[in-house]
PDB file of C-alpha atoms and ligand atoms in Angstrom:
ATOM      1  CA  UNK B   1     -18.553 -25.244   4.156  1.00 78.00           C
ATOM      2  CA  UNK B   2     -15.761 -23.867   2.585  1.00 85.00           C
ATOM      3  CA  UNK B   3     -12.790 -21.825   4.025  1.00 86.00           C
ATOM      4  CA  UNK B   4     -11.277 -18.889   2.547  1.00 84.00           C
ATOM      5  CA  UNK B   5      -7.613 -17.898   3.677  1.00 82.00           C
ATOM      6  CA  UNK B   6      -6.769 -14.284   3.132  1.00 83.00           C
ATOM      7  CA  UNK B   7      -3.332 -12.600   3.725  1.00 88.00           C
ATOM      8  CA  UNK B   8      -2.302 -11.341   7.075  1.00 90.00           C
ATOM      9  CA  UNK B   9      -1.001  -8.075   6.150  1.00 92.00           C
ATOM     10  CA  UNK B  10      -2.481  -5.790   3.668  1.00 93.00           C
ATOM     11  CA  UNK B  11      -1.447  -2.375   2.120  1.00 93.00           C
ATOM     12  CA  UNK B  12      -3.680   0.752   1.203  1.00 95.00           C
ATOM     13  CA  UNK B  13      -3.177   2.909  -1.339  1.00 94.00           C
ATOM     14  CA  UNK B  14      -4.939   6.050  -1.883  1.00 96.00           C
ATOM     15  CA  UNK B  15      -6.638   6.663  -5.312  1.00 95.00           C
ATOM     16  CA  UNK B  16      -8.058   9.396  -5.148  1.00 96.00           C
ATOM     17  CA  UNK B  17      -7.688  12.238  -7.338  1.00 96.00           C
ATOM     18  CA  UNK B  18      -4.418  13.665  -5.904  1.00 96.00           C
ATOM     19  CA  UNK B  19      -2.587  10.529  -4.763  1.00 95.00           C
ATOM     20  CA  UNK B  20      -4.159   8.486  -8.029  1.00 93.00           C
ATOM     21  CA  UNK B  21      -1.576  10.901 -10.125  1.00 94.00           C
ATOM     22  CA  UNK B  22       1.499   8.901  -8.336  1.00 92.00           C
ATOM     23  CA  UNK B  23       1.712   5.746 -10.275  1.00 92.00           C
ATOM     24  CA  UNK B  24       4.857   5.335  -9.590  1.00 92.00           C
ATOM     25  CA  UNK B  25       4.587   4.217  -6.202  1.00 91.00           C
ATOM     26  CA  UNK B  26       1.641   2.268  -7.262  1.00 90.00           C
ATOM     27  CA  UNK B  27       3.515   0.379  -9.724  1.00 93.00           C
ATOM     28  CA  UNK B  28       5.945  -0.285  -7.428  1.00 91.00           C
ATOM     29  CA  UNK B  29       4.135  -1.594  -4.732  1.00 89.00           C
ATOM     30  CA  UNK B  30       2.128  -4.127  -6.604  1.00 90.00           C
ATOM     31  CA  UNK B  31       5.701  -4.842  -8.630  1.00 91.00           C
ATOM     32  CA  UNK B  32       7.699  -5.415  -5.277  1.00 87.00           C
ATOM     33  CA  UNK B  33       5.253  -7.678  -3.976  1.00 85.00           C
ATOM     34  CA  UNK B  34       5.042  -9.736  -6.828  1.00 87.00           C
ATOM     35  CA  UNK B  35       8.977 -10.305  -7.114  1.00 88.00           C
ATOM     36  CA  UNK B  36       9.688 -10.661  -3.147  1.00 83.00           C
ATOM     37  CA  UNK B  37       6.973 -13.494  -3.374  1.00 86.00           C
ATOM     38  CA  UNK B  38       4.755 -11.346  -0.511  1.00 82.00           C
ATOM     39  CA  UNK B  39       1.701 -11.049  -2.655  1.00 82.00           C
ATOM     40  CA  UNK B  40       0.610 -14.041  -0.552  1.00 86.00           C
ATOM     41  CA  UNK B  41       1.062 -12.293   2.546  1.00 88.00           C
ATOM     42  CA  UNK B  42       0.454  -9.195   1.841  1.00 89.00           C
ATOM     43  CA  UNK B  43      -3.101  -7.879  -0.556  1.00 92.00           C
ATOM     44  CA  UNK B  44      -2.751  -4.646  -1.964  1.00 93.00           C
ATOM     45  CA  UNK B  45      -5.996  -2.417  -2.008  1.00 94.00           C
ATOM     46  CA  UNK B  46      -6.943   0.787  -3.316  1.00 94.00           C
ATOM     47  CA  UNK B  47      -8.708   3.242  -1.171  1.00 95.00           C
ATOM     48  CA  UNK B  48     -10.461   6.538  -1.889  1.00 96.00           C
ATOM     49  CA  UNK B  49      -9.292   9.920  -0.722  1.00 96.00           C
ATOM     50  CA  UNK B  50      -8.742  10.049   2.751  1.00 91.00           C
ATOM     51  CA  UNK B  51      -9.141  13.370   3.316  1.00 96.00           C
ATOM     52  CA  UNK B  52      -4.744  14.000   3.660  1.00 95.00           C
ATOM     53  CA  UNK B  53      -4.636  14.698   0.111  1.00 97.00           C
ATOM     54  CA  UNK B  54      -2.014  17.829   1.155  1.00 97.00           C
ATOM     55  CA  UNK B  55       0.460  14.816   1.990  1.00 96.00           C
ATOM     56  CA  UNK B  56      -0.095  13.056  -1.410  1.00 96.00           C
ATOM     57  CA  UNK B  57       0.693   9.999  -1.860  1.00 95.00           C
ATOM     58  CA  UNK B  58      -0.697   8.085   0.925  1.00 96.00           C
ATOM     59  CA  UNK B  59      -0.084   4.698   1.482  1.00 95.00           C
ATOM     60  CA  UNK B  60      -1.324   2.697   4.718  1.00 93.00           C
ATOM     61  CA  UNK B  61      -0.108  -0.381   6.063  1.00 92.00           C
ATOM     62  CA  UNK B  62      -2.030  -3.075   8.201  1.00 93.00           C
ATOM     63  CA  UNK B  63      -1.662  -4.377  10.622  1.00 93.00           C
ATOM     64  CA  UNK B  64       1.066  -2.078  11.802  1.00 91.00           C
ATOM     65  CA  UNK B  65      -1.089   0.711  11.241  1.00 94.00           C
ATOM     66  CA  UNK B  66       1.497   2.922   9.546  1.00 93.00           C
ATOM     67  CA  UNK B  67       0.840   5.781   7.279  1.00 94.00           C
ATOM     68  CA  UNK B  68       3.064   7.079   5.024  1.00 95.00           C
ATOM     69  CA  UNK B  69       2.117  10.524   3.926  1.00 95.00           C
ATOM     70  CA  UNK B  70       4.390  11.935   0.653  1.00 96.00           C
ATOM     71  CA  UNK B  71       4.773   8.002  -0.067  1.00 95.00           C
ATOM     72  CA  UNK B  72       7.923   7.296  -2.147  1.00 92.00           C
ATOM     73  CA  UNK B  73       9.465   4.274  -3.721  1.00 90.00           C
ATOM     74  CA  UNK B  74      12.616   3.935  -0.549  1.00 91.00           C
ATOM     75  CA  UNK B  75       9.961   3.876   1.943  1.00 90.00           C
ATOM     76  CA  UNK B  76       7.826   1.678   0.605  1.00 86.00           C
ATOM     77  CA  UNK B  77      10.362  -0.522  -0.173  1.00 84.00           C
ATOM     78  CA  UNK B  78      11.836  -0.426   3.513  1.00 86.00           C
ATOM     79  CA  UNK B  79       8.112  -1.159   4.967  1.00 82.00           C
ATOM     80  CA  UNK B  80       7.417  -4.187   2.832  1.00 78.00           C
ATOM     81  CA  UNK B  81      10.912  -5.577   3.534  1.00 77.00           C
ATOM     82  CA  UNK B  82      10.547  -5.381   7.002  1.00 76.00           C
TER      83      UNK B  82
HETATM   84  S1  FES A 101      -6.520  11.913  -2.903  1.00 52.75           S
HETATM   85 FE1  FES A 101      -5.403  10.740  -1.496  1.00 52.75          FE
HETATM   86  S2  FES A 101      -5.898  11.595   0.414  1.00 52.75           S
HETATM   87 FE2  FES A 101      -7.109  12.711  -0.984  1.00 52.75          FE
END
């Protein structure tokens, strides 16, 4: 039997059709993992619409269980430091 290891933490991102239209945040999710050496800690997913597509983007962190609604690039940034 084989065992499969997966990261502890993962991050959410909506694509749906109103948060999909933010790329920037996208980009910079999967780019800030890469160069802060996370992306073995941390998976990055995309998820469809929500239903909260008034607070495009959304982005949602697990475990914490944090939603960021209007998503920018600072407070990504801040939650995948921490
Ligand atoms: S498109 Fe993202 S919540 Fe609807």
């Amino acid at each position: 039997m084989s065992k499969i290891t997966f990261p502890s933490k993962a991050i959410f991102m909506c694509n749906g059709s109103k948060c999909g239209k933010h790329k920037e945040v996208k980009k910079y999710i999967k780019q800030l993992n890469k160069e802060s050496g996370t992306d073995d800690k941390i998976e990055i997913f995309k998820m469809e619409c929500s239903d909260r597509c008034k607070s495009a983007p959304i982005v949602y962190f697990q475990p914490e269980n944090v939603w960021l609604e209007k998503a920018d690039v600072a407070m990504c940034k801040e939650l995948i430091e921490k």
